[in-house]
Amino acid sequence: MKKIRVFFDKEGNTLDVWFEKPRKVISEETGEEVILKKDPKTKKVIGFEKLNFISGKTKIEDLPVEVVVS
């Protein structure tokens, strides 16, 4: 089973999610504060970045996160 890697950048307020090992990518903006990360050769989406992840007074500790292992 492949790992999904999730990185939160507190200063940049972005959340990066990788479905494959992080590497050089082609970035494609969706217009909804989401940037798709695509493999340069296959154009397959291998991750995404959510801009302005936390809004208002929400704290990262207050976000509901569920980890499911199957």
mmCIF file of N, CA and C in Angstrom:
data_model
loop_
_atom_site.group_PDB
_atom_site.id
_atom_site.type_symbol
_atom_site.label_atom_id
_atom_site.label_comp_id
_atom_site.label_asym_id
_atom_site.label_seq_id
_atom_site.Cartn_x
_atom_site.Cartn_y
_atom_site.Cartn_z
ATOM 1 N N MET A 1 0.844 -1.180 0.000
ATOM 2 C CA MET A 1 0.000 0.000 0.000
ATOM 3 C C MET A 1 0.888 1.241 0.000
ATOM 4 N N LYS A 2 0.557 2.198 -0.859
ATOM 5 C CA LYS A 2 1.323 3.442 -0.922
ATOM 6 C C LYS A 2 0.927 4.364 0.225
ATOM 7 N N LYS A 3 1.885 5.161 0.651
ATOM 8 C CA LYS A 3 1.633 6.144 1.701
ATOM 9 C C LYS A 3 1.124 7.435 1.081
ATOM 10 N N ILE A 4 0.225 8.082 1.776
ATOM 11 C CA ILE A 4 -0.176 9.441 1.425
ATOM 12 C C ILE A 4 0.566 10.340 2.393
ATOM 13 N N ARG A 5 1.272 11.313 1.849
ATOM 14 C CA ARG A 5 2.059 12.225 2.679
ATOM 15 C C ARG A 5 1.336 13.565 2.755
ATOM 16 N N VAL A 6 1.196 14.071 3.974
ATOM 17 C CA VAL A 6 0.500 15.338 4.199
ATOM 18 C C VAL A 6 1.430 16.262 4.968
ATOM 19 N N PHE A 7 1.615 17.474 4.428
ATOM 20 C CA PHE A 7 2.489 18.466 5.050
ATOM 21 C C PHE A 7 1.712 19.765 5.212
ATOM 22 N N PHE A 8 1.759 20.324 6.423
ATOM 23 C CA PHE A 8 1.141 21.628 6.669
ATOM 24 C C PHE A 8 2.242 22.651 6.871
ATOM 25 N N ASP A 9 2.200 23.726 6.096
ATOM 26 C CA ASP A 9 3.149 24.829 6.227
ATOM 27 C C ASP A 9 2.438 25.943 6.990
ATOM 28 N N LYS A 10 2.778 26.072 8.269
ATOM 29 C CA LYS A 10 2.100 27.044 9.136
ATOM 30 C C LYS A 10 2.305 28.474 8.650
ATOM 31 N N GLU A 11 3.535 28.820 8.269
ATOM 32 C CA GLU A 11 3.816 30.189 7.815
ATOM 33 C C GLU A 11 3.110 30.503 6.505
ATOM 34 N N GLY A 12 3.132 29.574 5.582
ATOM 35 C CA GLY A 12 2.497 29.789 4.280
ATOM 36 C C GLY A 12 1.013 29.482 4.281
ATOM 37 N N ASN A 13 0.533 28.845 5.374
ATOM 38 C CA ASN A 13 -0.864 28.450 5.505
ATOM 39 C C ASN A 13 -1.317 27.591 4.323
ATOM 40 N N THR A 14 -0.480 26.613 3.977
ATOM 41 C CA THR A 14 -0.819 25.705 2.889
ATOM 42 C C THR A 14 -0.776 24.260 3.372
ATOM 43 N N LEU A 15 -1.562 23.435 2.735
ATOM 44 C CA LEU A 15 -1.563 22.005 3.008
ATOM 45 C C LEU A 15 -1.159 21.293 1.723
ATOM 46 N N ASP A 16 -0.100 20.502 1.796
ATOM 47 C CA ASP A 16 0.373 19.719 0.654
ATOM 48 C C ASP A 16 0.031 18.258 0.881
ATOM 49 N N VAL A 17 -0.595 17.649 -0.104
ATOM 50 C CA VAL A 17 -0.943 16.233 -0.040
ATOM 51 C C VAL A 17 -0.316 15.551 -1.250
ATOM 52 N N TRP A 18 0.458 14.503 -0.977
ATOM 53 C CA TRP A 18 1.147 13.749 -2.033
ATOM 54 C C TRP A 18 0.641 12.318 -2.038
ATOM 55 N N PHE A 19 0.256 11.823 -3.212
ATOM 56 C CA PHE A 19 -0.161 10.436 -3.377
ATOM 57 C C PHE A 19 1.026 9.556 -3.755
ATOM 58 N N GLU A 20 2.099 10.203 -4.177
ATOM 59 C CA GLU A 20 3.354 9.529 -4.506
ATOM 60 C C GLU A 20 4.478 10.303 -3.839
ATOM 61 N N LYS A 21 5.702 9.808 -3.967
ATOM 62 C CA LYS A 21 6.852 10.468 -3.354
ATOM 63 C C LYS A 21 6.988 11.892 -3.907
ATOM 64 N N PRO A 22 7.134 12.901 -3.037
ATOM 65 C CA PRO A 22 7.305 14.279 -3.504
ATOM 66 C C PRO A 22 8.514 14.413 -4.436
ATOM 67 N N ARG A 23 8.314 15.147 -5.521
ATOM 68 C CA ARG A 23 9.369 15.361 -6.509
ATOM 69 C C ARG A 23 9.003 16.568 -7.365
ATOM 70 N N LYS A 24 9.849 16.874 -8.355
ATOM 71 C CA LYS A 24 9.554 17.979 -9.268
ATOM 72 C C LYS A 24 8.269 17.683 -10.023
ATOM 73 N N VAL A 25 7.441 18.708 -10.144
ATOM 74 C CA VAL A 25 6.132 18.526 -10.777
ATOM 75 C C VAL A 25 5.812 19.696 -11.693
ATOM 76 N N ILE A 26 4.761 19.503 -12.464
ATOM 77 C CA ILE A 26 4.131 20.594 -13.200
ATOM 78 C C ILE A 26 2.935 21.014 -12.350
ATOM 79 N N SER A 27 2.811 22.299 -12.073
ATOM 80 C CA SER A 27 1.707 22.792 -11.248
ATOM 81 C C SER A 27 0.611 23.363 -12.131
ATOM 82 N N GLU A 28 -0.632 23.067 -11.776
ATOM 83 C CA GLU A 28 -1.782 23.569 -12.521
ATOM 84 C C GLU A 28 -2.789 24.147 -11.538
ATOM 85 N N GLU A 29 -3.068 25.445 -11.662
ATOM 86 C CA GLU A 29 -4.029 26.099 -10.774
ATOM 87 C C GLU A 29 -5.447 25.745 -11.193
ATOM 88 N N THR A 30 -6.301 25.508 -10.201
ATOM 89 C CA THR A 30 -7.692 25.169 -10.494
ATOM 90 C C THR A 30 -8.614 26.376 -10.401
ATOM 91 N N GLY A 31 -8.129 27.466 -9.809
ATOM 92 C CA GLY A 31 -8.973 28.641 -9.630
ATOM 93 C C GLY A 31 -9.758 28.603 -8.334
ATOM 94 N N GLU A 32 -9.593 27.574 -7.538
ATOM 95 C CA GLU A 32 -10.310 27.442 -6.274
ATOM 96 C C GLU A 32 -9.333 27.304 -5.114
ATOM 97 N N GLU A 33 -8.201 28.004 -5.212
ATOM 98 C CA GLU A 33 -7.140 27.959 -4.200
ATOM 99 C C GLU A 33 -6.565 26.553 -4.035
ATOM 100 N N VAL A 34 -6.603 25.784 -5.114
ATOM 101 C CA VAL A 34 -6.018 24.446 -5.136
ATOM 102 C C VAL A 34 -5.077 24.367 -6.326
ATOM 103 N N ILE A 35 -3.889 23.841 -6.083
ATOM 104 C CA ILE A 35 -2.911 23.652 -7.148
ATOM 105 C C ILE A 35 -2.675 22.156 -7.307
ATOM 106 N N LEU A 36 -2.949 21.647 -8.505
ATOM 107 C CA LEU A 36 -2.695 20.242 -8.787
ATOM 108 C C LEU A 36 -1.222 20.057 -9.086
ATOM 109 N N LYS A 37 -0.651 18.969 -8.606
ATOM 110 C CA LYS A 37 0.756 18.648 -8.851
ATOM 111 C C LYS A 37 0.772 17.434 -9.771
ATOM 112 N N LYS A 38 1.339 17.625 -10.983
ATOM 113 C CA LYS A 38 1.313 16.567 -11.990
ATOM 114 C C LYS A 38 2.714 16.105 -12.346
ATOM 115 N N ASP A 39 2.819 14.807 -12.620
ATOM 116 C CA ASP A 39 4.077 14.236 -13.090
ATOM 117 C C ASP A 39 4.382 14.842 -14.461
ATOM 118 N N PRO A 40 5.598 15.369 -14.672
ATOM 119 C CA PRO A 40 5.919 16.026 -15.943
ATOM 120 C C PRO A 40 5.844 15.103 -17.162
ATOM 121 N N LYS A 41 6.084 13.824 -16.972
ATOM 122 C CA LYS A 41 6.077 12.893 -18.109
ATOM 123 C C LYS A 41 4.689 12.351 -18.407
ATOM 124 N N THR A 42 3.983 11.909 -17.375
ATOM 125 C CA THR A 42 2.692 11.245 -17.583
ATOM 126 C C THR A 42 1.498 12.185 -17.465
ATOM 127 N N LYS A 43 1.704 13.357 -16.889
ATOM 128 C CA LYS A 43 0.643 14.344 -16.611
ATOM 129 C C LYS A 43 -0.357 13.832 -15.574
ATOM 130 N N LYS A 44 -0.033 12.733 -14.902
ATOM 131 C CA LYS A 44 -0.882 12.163 -13.857
ATOM 132 C C LYS A 44 -0.790 13.026 -12.597
ATOM 133 N N VAL A 45 -1.930 13.271 -11.946
ATOM 134 C CA VAL A 45 -1.947 14.024 -10.690
ATOM 135 C C VAL A 45 -1.332 13.148 -9.600
ATOM 136 N N ILE A 46 -0.272 13.673 -8.976
ATOM 137 C CA ILE A 46 0.392 12.924 -7.908
ATOM 138 C C ILE A 46 0.285 13.645 -6.566
ATOM 139 N N GLY A 47 -0.428 14.776 -6.559
ATOM 140 C CA GLY A 47 -0.623 15.508 -5.319
ATOM 141 C C GLY A 47 -1.368 16.800 -5.566
ATOM 142 N N PHE A 48 -1.609 17.524 -4.484
ATOM 143 C CA PHE A 48 -2.229 18.842 -4.609
ATOM 144 C C PHE A 48 -1.818 19.701 -3.428
ATOM 145 N N GLU A 49 -1.972 21.001 -3.608
ATOM 146 C CA GLU A 49 -1.685 21.967 -2.551
ATOM 147 C C GLU A 49 -2.921 22.824 -2.350
ATOM 148 N N LYS A 50 -3.369 22.946 -1.118
ATOM 149 C CA LYS A 50 -4.507 23.801 -0.779
ATOM 150 C C LYS A 50 -3.965 25.087 -0.184
ATOM 151 N N LEU A 51 -4.226 26.197 -0.851
ATOM 152 C CA LEU A 51 -3.799 27.507 -0.370
ATOM 153 C C LEU A 51 -4.789 28.008 0.679
ATOM 154 N N ASN A 52 -4.326 28.889 1.562
ATOM 155 C CA ASN A 52 -5.188 29.466 2.609
ATOM 156 C C ASN A 52 -5.971 28.367 3.326
ATOM 157 N N PHE A 53 -5.248 27.375 3.802
ATOM 158 C CA PHE A 53 -5.869 26.181 4.380
ATOM 159 C C PHE A 53 -6.704 26.487 5.614
ATOM 160 N N ILE A 54 -6.154 27.284 6.526
ATOM 161 C CA ILE A 54 -6.889 27.625 7.749
ATOM 162 C C ILE A 54 -7.335 29.074 7.647
ATOM 163 N N SER A 55 -8.621 29.307 7.905
ATOM 164 C CA SER A 55 -9.127 30.673 7.827
ATOM 165 C C SER A 55 -9.636 31.123 9.192
ATOM 166 N N GLY A 56 -9.664 32.413 9.370
ATOM 167 C CA GLY A 56 -10.179 32.969 10.620
ATOM 168 C C GLY A 56 -9.328 32.623 11.821
ATOM 169 N N LYS A 57 -9.995 32.303 12.910
ATOM 170 C CA LYS A 57 -9.304 32.022 14.172
ATOM 171 C C LYS A 57 -9.123 30.522 14.418
ATOM 172 N N THR A 58 -9.365 29.719 13.414
ATOM 173 C CA THR A 58 -9.204 28.273 13.559
ATOM 174 C C THR A 58 -7.746 27.931 13.812
ATOM 175 N N LYS A 59 -7.514 26.984 14.699
ATOM 176 C CA LYS A 59 -6.162 26.512 14.982
ATOM 177 C C LYS A 59 -5.991 25.134 14.352
ATOM 178 N N ILE A 60 -4.782 24.820 13.956
ATOM 179 C CA ILE A 60 -4.511 23.517 13.351
ATOM 180 C C ILE A 60 -4.911 22.388 14.297
ATOM 181 N N GLU A 61 -4.750 22.608 15.590
ATOM 182 C CA GLU A 61 -5.094 21.585 16.575
ATOM 183 C C GLU A 61 -6.597 21.316 16.635
ATOM 184 N N ASP A 62 -7.401 22.284 16.193
ATOM 185 C CA ASP A 62 -8.853 22.155 16.257
ATOM 186 C C ASP A 62 -9.458 21.473 15.033
ATOM 187 N N LEU A 63 -8.645 21.210 14.017
ATOM 188 C CA LEU A 63 -9.173 20.597 12.806
ATOM 189 C C LEU A 63 -9.465 19.119 13.043
ATOM 190 N N PRO A 64 -10.627 18.664 12.569
ATOM 191 C CA PRO A 64 -10.937 17.245 12.732
ATOM 192 C C PRO A 64 -10.141 16.425 11.718
ATOM 193 N N VAL A 65 -9.357 15.502 12.228
ATOM 194 C CA VAL A 65 -8.552 14.659 11.349
ATOM 195 C C VAL A 65 -8.806 13.212 11.729
ATOM 196 N N GLU A 66 -9.108 12.421 10.740
ATOM 197 C CA GLU A 66 -9.351 11.004 10.974
ATOM 198 C C GLU A 66 -8.358 10.198 10.149
ATOM 199 N N VAL A 67 -7.699 9.262 10.788
ATOM 200 C CA VAL A 67 -6.772 8.383 10.091
ATOM 201 C C VAL A 67 -7.395 6.997 10.052
ATOM 202 N N VAL A 68 -7.552 6.478 8.843
ATOM 203 C CA VAL A 68 -8.142 5.158 8.682
ATOM 204 C C VAL A 68 -7.093 4.230 8.102
ATOM 205 N N VAL A 69 -6.864 3.118 8.760
ATOM 206 C CA VAL A 69 -5.913 2.124 8.277
ATOM 207 C C VAL A 69 -6.694 0.875 7.925
ATOM 208 N N SER A 70 -6.505 0.399 6.699
ATOM 209 C CA SER A 70 -7.239 -0.816 6.308
ATOM 210 C C SER A 70 -6.295 -1.949 6.028
#
